[in-house]
Coordinates of C-alpha atoms in Angstrom, one line a residue:
X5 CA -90.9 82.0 277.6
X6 CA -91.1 78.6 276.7
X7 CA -88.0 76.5 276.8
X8 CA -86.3 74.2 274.1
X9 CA -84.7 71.0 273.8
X10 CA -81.5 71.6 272.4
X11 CA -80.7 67.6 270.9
X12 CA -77.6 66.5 269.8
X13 CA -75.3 63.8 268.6
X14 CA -72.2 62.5 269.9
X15 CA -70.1 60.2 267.2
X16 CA -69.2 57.3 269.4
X17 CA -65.5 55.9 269.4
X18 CA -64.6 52.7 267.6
X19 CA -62.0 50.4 267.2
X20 CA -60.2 51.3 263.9
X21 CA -57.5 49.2 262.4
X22 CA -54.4 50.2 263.0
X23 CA -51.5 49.6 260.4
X24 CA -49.1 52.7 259.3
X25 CA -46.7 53.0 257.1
X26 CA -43.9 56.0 257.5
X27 CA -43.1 56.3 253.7
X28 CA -41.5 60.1 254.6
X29 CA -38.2 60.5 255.5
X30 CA -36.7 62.0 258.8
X31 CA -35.4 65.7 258.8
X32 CA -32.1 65.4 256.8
X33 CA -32.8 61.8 255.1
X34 CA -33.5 61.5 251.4
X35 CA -36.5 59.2 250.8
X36 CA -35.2 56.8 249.1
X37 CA -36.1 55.3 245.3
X38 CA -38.5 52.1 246.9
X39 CA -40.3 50.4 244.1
X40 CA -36.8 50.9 241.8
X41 CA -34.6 49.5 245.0
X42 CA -36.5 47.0 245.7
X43 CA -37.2 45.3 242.1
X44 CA -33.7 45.5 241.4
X45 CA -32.6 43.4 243.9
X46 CA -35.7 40.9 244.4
X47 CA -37.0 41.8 240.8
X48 CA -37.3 37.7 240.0
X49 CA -39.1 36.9 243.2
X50 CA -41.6 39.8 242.5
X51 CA -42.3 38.5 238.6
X52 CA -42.9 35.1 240.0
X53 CA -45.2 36.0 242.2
X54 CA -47.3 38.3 239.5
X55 CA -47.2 35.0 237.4
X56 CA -50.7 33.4 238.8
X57 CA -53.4 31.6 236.8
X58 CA -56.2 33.3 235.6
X59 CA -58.2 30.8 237.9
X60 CA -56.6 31.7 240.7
X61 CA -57.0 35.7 239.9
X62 CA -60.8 35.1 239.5
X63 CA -61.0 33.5 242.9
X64 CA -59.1 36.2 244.6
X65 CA -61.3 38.6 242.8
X66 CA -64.6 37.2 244.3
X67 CA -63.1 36.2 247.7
X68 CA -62.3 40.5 248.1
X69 CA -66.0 40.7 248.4
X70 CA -65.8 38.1 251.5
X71 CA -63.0 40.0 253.2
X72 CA -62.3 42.6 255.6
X73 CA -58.9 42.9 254.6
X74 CA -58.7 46.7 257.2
X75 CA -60.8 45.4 259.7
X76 CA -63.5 47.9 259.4
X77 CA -65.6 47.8 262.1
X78 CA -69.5 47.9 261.9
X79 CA -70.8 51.5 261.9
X80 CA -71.8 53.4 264.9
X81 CA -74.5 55.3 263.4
X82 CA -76.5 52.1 261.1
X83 CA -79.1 53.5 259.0
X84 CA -80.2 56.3 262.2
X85 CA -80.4 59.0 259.5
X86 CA -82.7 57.1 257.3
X87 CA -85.8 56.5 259.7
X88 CA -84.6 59.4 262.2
X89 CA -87.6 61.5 262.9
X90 CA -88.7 63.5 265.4
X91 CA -92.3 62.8 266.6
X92 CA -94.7 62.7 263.4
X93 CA -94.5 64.1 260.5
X94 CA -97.9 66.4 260.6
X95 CA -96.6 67.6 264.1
X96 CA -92.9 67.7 263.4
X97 CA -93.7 70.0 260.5
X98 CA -96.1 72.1 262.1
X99 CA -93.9 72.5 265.3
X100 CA -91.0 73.5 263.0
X101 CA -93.2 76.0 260.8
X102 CA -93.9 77.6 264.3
X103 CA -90.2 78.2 265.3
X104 CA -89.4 79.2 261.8
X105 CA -92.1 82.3 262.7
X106 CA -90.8 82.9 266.3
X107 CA -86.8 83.2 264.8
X108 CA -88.2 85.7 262.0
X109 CA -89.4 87.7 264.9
X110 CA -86.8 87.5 267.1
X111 CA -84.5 88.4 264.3
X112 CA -86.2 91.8 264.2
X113 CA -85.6 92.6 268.0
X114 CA -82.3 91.5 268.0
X115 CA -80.9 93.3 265.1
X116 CA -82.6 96.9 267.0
X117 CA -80.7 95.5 269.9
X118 CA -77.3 95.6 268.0
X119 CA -78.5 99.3 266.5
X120 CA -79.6 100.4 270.4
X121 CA -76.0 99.1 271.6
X122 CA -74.4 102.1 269.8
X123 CA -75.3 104.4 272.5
X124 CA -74.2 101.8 275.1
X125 CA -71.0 101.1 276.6
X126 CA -67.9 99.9 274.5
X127 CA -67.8 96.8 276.3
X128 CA -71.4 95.9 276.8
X129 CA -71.4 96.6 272.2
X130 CA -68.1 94.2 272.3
X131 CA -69.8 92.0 274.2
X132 CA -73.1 91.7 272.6
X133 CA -71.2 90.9 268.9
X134 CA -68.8 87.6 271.1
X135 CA -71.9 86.6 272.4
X136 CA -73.5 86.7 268.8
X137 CA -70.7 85.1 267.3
X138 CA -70.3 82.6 270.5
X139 CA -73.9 81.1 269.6
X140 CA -73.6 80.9 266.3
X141 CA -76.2 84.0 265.6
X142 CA -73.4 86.2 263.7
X143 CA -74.4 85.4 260.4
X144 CA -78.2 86.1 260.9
X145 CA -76.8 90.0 261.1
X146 CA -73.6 90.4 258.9
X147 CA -74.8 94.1 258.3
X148 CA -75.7 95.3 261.1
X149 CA -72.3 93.7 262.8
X150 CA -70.1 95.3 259.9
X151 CA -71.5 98.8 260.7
X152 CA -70.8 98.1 264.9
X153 CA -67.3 97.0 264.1
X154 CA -66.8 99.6 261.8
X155 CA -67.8 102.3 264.6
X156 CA -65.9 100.1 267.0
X157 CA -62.7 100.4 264.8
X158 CA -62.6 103.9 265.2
X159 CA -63.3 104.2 268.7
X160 CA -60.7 105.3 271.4
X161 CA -59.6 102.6 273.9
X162 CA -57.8 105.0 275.7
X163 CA -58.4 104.4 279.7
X164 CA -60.1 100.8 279.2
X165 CA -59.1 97.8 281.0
X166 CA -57.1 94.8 279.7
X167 CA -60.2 92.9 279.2
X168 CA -62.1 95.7 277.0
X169 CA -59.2 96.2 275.0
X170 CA -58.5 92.7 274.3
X171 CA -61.8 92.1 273.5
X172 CA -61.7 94.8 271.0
X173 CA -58.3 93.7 269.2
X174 CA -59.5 89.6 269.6
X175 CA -63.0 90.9 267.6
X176 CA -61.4 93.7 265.1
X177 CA -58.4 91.0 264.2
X178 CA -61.0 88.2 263.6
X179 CA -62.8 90.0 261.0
X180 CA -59.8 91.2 259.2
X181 CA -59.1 95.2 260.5
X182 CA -55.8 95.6 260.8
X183 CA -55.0 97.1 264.0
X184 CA -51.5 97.4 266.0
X185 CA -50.7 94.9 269.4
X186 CA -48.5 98.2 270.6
X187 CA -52.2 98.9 272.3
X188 CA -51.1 96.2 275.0
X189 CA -47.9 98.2 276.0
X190 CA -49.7 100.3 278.5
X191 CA -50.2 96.9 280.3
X192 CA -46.6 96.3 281.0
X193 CA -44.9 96.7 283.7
X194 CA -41.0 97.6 283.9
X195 CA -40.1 93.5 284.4
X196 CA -42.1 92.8 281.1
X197 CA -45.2 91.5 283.5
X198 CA -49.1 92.3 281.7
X199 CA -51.2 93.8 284.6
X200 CA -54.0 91.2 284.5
X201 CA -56.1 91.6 288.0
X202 CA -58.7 88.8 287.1
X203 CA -59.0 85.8 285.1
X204 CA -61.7 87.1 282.9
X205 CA -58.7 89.5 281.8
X206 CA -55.8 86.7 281.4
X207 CA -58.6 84.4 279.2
X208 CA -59.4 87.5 276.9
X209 CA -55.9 88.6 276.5
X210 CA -55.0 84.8 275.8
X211 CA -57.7 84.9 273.2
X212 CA -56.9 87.7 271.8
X213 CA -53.1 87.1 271.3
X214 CA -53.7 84.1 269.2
X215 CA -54.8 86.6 266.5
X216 CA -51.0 87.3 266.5
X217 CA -48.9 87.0 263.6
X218 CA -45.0 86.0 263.0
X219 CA -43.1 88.8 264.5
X220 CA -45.3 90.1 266.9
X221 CA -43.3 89.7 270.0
X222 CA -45.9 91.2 272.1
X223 CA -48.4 89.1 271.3
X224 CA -45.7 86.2 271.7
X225 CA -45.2 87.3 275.3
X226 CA -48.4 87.4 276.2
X227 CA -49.6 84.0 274.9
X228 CA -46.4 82.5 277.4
X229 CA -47.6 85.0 280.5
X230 CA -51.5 84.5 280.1
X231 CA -51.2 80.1 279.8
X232 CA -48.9 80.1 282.4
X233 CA -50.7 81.8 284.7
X234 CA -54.1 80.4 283.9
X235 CA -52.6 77.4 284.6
X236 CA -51.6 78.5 288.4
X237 CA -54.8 79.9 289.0
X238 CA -57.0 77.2 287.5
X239 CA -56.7 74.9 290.7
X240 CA -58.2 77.2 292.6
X241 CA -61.4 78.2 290.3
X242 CA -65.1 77.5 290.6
X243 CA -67.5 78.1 287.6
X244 CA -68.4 78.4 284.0
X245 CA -65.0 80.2 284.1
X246 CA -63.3 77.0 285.4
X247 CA -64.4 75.0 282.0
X248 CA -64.1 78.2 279.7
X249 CA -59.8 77.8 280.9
X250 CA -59.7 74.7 280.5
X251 CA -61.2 74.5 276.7
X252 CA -59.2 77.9 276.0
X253 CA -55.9 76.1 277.6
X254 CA -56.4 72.9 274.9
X255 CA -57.4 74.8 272.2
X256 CA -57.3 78.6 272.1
X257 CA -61.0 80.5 271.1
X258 CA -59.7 81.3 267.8
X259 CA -59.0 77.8 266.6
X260 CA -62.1 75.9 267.7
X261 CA -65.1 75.3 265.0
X262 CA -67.3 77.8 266.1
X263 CA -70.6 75.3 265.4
X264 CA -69.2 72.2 267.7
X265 CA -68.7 75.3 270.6
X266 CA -72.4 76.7 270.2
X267 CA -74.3 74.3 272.1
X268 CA -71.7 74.4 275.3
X269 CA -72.1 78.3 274.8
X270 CA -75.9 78.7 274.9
X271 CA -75.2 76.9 278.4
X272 CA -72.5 79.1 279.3
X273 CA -74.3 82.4 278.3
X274 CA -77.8 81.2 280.1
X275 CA -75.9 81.7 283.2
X276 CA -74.1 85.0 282.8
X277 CA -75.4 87.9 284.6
X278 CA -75.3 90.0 281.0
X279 CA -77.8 87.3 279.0
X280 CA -80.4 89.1 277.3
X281 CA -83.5 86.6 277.3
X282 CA -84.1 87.5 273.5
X283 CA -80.8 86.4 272.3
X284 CA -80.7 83.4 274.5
X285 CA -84.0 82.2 272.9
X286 CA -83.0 82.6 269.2
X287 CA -79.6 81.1 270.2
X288 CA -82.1 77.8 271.2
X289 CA -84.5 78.0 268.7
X290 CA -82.1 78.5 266.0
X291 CA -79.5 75.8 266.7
X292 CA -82.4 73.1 266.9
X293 CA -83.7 74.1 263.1
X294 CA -80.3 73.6 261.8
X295 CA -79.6 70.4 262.9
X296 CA -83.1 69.4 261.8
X297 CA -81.3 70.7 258.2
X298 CA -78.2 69.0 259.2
X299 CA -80.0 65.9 259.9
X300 CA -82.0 66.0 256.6
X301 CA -78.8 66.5 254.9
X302 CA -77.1 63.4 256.7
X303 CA -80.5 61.6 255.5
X304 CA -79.3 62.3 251.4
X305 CA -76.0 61.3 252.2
X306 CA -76.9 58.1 253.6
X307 CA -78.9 57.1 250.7
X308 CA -76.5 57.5 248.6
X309 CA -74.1 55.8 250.9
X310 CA -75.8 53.2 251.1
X311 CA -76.7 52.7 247.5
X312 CA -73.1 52.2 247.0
X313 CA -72.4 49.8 249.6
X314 CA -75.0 47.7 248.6
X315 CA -75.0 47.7 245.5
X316 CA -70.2 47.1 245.1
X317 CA -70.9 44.3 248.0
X318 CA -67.3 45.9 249.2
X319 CA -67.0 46.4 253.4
X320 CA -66.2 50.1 253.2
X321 CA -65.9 52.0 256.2
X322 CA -69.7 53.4 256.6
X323 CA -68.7 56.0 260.0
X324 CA -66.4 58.0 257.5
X325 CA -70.0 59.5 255.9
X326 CA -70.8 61.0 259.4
X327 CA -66.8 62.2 259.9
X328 CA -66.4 63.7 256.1
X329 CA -70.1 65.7 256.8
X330 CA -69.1 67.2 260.2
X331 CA -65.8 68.0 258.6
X332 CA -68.0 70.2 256.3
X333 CA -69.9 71.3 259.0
X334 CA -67.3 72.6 260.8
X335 CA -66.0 74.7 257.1
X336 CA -68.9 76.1 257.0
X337 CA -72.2 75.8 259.4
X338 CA -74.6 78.2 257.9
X339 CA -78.1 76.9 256.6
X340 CA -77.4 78.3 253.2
X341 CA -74.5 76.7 252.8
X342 CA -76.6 73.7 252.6
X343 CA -75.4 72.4 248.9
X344 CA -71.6 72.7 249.5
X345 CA -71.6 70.4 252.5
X346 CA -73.5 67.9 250.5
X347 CA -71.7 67.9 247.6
X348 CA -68.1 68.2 249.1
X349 CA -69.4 65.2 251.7
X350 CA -69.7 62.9 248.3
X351 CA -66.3 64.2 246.9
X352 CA -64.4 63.7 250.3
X353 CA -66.3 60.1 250.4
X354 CA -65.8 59.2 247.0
X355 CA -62.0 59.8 247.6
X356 CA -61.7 57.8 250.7
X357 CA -63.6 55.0 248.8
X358 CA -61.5 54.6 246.3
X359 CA -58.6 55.0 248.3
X360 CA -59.7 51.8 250.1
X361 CA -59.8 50.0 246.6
X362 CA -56.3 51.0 245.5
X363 CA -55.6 49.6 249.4
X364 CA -57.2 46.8 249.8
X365 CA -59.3 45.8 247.3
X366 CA -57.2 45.9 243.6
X367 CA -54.3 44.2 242.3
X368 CA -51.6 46.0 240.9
X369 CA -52.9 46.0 236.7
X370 CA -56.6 46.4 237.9
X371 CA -55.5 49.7 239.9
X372 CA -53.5 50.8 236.8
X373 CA -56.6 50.1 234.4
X374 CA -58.7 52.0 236.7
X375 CA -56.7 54.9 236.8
X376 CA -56.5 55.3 232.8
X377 CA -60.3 55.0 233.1
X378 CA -60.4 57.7 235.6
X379 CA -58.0 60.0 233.5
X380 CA -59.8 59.3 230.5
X381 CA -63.3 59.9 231.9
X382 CA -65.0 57.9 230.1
X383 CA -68.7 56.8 231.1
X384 CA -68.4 53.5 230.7
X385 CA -66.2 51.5 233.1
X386 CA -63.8 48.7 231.7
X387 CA -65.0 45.3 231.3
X388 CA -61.7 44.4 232.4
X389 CA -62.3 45.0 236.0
X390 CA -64.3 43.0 238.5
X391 CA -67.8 43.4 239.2
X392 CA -67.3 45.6 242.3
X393 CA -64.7 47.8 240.9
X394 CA -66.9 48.3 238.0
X395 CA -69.8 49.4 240.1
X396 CA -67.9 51.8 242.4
X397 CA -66.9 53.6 238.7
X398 CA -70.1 54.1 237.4
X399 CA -71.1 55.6 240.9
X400 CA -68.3 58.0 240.8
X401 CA -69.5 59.0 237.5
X402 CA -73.5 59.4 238.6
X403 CA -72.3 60.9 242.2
X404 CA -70.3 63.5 239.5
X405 CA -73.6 63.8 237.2
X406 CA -75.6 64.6 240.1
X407 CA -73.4 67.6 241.1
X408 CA -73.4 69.0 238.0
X409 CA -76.9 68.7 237.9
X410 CA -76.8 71.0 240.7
X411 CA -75.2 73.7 239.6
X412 CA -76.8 76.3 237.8
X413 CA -75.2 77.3 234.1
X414 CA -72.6 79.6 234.8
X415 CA -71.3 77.6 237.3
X416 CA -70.8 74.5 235.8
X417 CA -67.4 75.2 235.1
X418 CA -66.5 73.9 238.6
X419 CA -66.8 70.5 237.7
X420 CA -63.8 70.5 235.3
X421 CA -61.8 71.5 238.8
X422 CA -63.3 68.1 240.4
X423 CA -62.5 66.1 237.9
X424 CA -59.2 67.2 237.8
X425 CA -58.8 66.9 241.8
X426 CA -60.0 63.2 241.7
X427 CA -57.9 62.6 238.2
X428 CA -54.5 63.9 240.1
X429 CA -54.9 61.9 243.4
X430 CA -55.3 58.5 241.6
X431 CA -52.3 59.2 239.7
X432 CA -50.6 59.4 242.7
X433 CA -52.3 56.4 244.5
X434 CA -50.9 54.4 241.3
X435 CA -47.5 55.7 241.6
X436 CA -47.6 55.0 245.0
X437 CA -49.4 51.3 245.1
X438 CA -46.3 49.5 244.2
X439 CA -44.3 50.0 246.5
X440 CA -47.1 49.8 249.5
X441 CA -48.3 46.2 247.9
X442 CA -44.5 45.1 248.5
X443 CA -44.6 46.8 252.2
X444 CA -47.5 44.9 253.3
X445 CA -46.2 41.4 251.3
X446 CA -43.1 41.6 253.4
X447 CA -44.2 42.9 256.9
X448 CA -42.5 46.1 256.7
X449 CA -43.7 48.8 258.2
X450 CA -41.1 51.0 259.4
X451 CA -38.8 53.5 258.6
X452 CA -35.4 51.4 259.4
X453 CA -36.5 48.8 257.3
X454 CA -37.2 50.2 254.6
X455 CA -34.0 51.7 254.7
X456 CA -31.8 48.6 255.6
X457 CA -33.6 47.0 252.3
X458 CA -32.9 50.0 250.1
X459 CA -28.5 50.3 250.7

């Protein structure tokens, strides 16, 4: 068998700006009226300061495109995505057209495999779907899973250990079969202890318990037994089991992004004595073809990023491209889900870009302006706004035009949702800019101020 590099990427950590603002009140307070408040009682000090020559609100408006007014800080990633490549084109393409072939055929043995595991074991058939589902391989074989879990449903558990059955209830419970926690009753003892021998069975029933919902006291009591002795025993561990406790301990199985785990998995499951050497090399070959999509997908992205930042001259955070698209990698990881990511990575940007102009970057009437522009949707930004505002308007409405162009007739309808999303959060930016432009005139950025200022 020939192995496979498995590469990866690792956002680096920066030094953000750090100013806050606790605008909510505490458990029992009433948030009180600010922008009313406060213009009642400074209300001449405020007009005054809103009275400025139009010379001096031309200056301001070209100095924003000199200023850093959040401190962003220079981007971690530069233009990687743009010239990223791996070895030549000719051989890149060739190499990937080869693994394309080998997963096709690997596909084929592995869904007999799941059909062969029927006259296997319970645990070794539970075992094989984790494992599946653990390397990211699950949705290559929806089908033939369904059927297994289907059978598995109706098997009895009657006589298995803690660790088959948990492993039965953590898989059934994840894909939505509704089955009872009373099967962990014949695991108690008379004190209310579980009857855990091993680790392996406290991890799985840990796992498994996190599938509970409000009222299942069972499940309840076994989420406080299981961490707190995992936590004893974890001293005194050696192994892949060691770091499998500790991930599960910080965040439990069933909330972790199931495509940020895969690559530590593939590690994990090369090691265990149950690896089947088909599975472990579709698991490889597989994950390395979708970040080669991933990466091609980060490449559209970052032209059209970058398009924007040149072109509105405004020092927008650049990183927040890479977080928004491995936000939508971790909704939804599967190669054809290829359009959504893109797409909802330009909707999620567009709204922290605009965020930073209501911020940072526009007065007060040029924020209003460009929210009636907004609501009206009209595709031709006011003249009143500056140059850069203007700019980052007419990108929202291509970024929007190239959606639609996306989406095939009968789903075009979707687009009256997005511009309804983006309408109603720059309503409330406006509502809200007020009373943040005043916060930041006057150093206040606490609760207790704002409250002394407001009696």
């Amino acid at each position: 068998m020939q192995s496979y590099a498995i590469t990866t990427f690792s956002l680096g950590p920066g030094a953000r700006g750090n100013m806050s603002f606790r605008l909510a009140a505490r458990p029992g307070e009433r948030r009180p009226s600010l922008p009313g408040c406060w213009q009642r009682r400074h209300g001449a000090a405020l007009l005054q300061r809103r009275r400025v020559s139009a010379e001096t609100q031309q200056h301001e408006a070209d100095d924003r495109l000199n200023r850093n007014p959040c401190d962003f800080y220079a981007s971690v990633w530069g233009d990687f995505f743009l010239h990223h490549c791996s070895g030549s084109a000719a051989s890149s393409q060739e190499q990937r057209t080869w693994m394309e072939g080998r997963v096709d055929d690997l596909k084929k043995e592995v869904a007999k495999l799941i059909a062969i595991s029927a006259t296997c074991s319970l645990l070794e058939r539970l075992n094989l779907i984790y494992q599946l589902e653990r390397l990211c391989l699950d949705y290559l074989f929806e089908t033939e899973i369904d059927v297994a879990l289907t059978e598995i449903h109706n098997a009895n558990i009657n006589g298995y250990d803690l660790h088959t059955v948990a492993l039965w209830f953590y898989l059934l419970r994840k894909h939505g079969y509704k089955v009872s926690p009373d099967v962990f009753e014949k695991f108690l003892d008379k004190d209310g202890t579980f009857q855990a021998k091993t680790p392996r069975e406290l991890l799985s029933l840990y796992n498994a318990a996190h599938f509970g919902t409000n009222g299942e006291i069972i499940l309840d009591k076994a989420i406080h037994f299981t961490k707190r002795s995992l936590e004893s025993k974890l001293p005194y561990l050696v192994g892949s089991l060691t770091h499998e406790i500790q991930c599960a301990l910080e965040i439990p199985l069933p909330r972790r992004v199931a495509i940020y785990e895969a690559q530590v998995y593939i590690s994990t499951y090369e090691e265990d004595a149950t690896m089947n050497k088909m599975v472990l090399e579709l698991a490889k070959l597989n994950f390395n073809l979708m970040q080669l999509q991933y990466q091609q997908e980060l490449e559209t992205a970052t032209r059209w990023w970058t398009d924007l930042q040149i072109h509105s001259r405004l020092p927008f955070a650049r990183d927040r491209l890479v977080e928004c698209y491995l936000w939508m990698l971790g909704v939804y990881y599967e190669p054809t889900c290829s359009r959504g990511r893109i797409i909802l990575t330009f909707v999620i940007n567009i709204a922290t870009i605009l965020d930073d102009i209501y911020d940072s970057f526009g007065t007060l009437e040029e924020c209003e302006l460009f929210t009636q522009w907004i609501e009206s949707w009209d595709p031709n930004a006011p003249h009143d706004l500056p140059e850069c505002m203007q700019y980052a308007a007419r990108k929202l409405m291509e970024s929007y035009q190239i959606i639609d162009n996306e989406l095939p007739p009968k789903e075009k309808y979707r687009m009256t949702y997005l511009r309804n999303f983006v309408s109603d959060i720059y309503h409330l930016y406006v509502m809200y800019f007020p009373s943040l432009k005043i916060l930041l005139e006057n150093n206040i950025n606490t609760f207790d101020d704002i409250c002394l200022l407001t009696q």
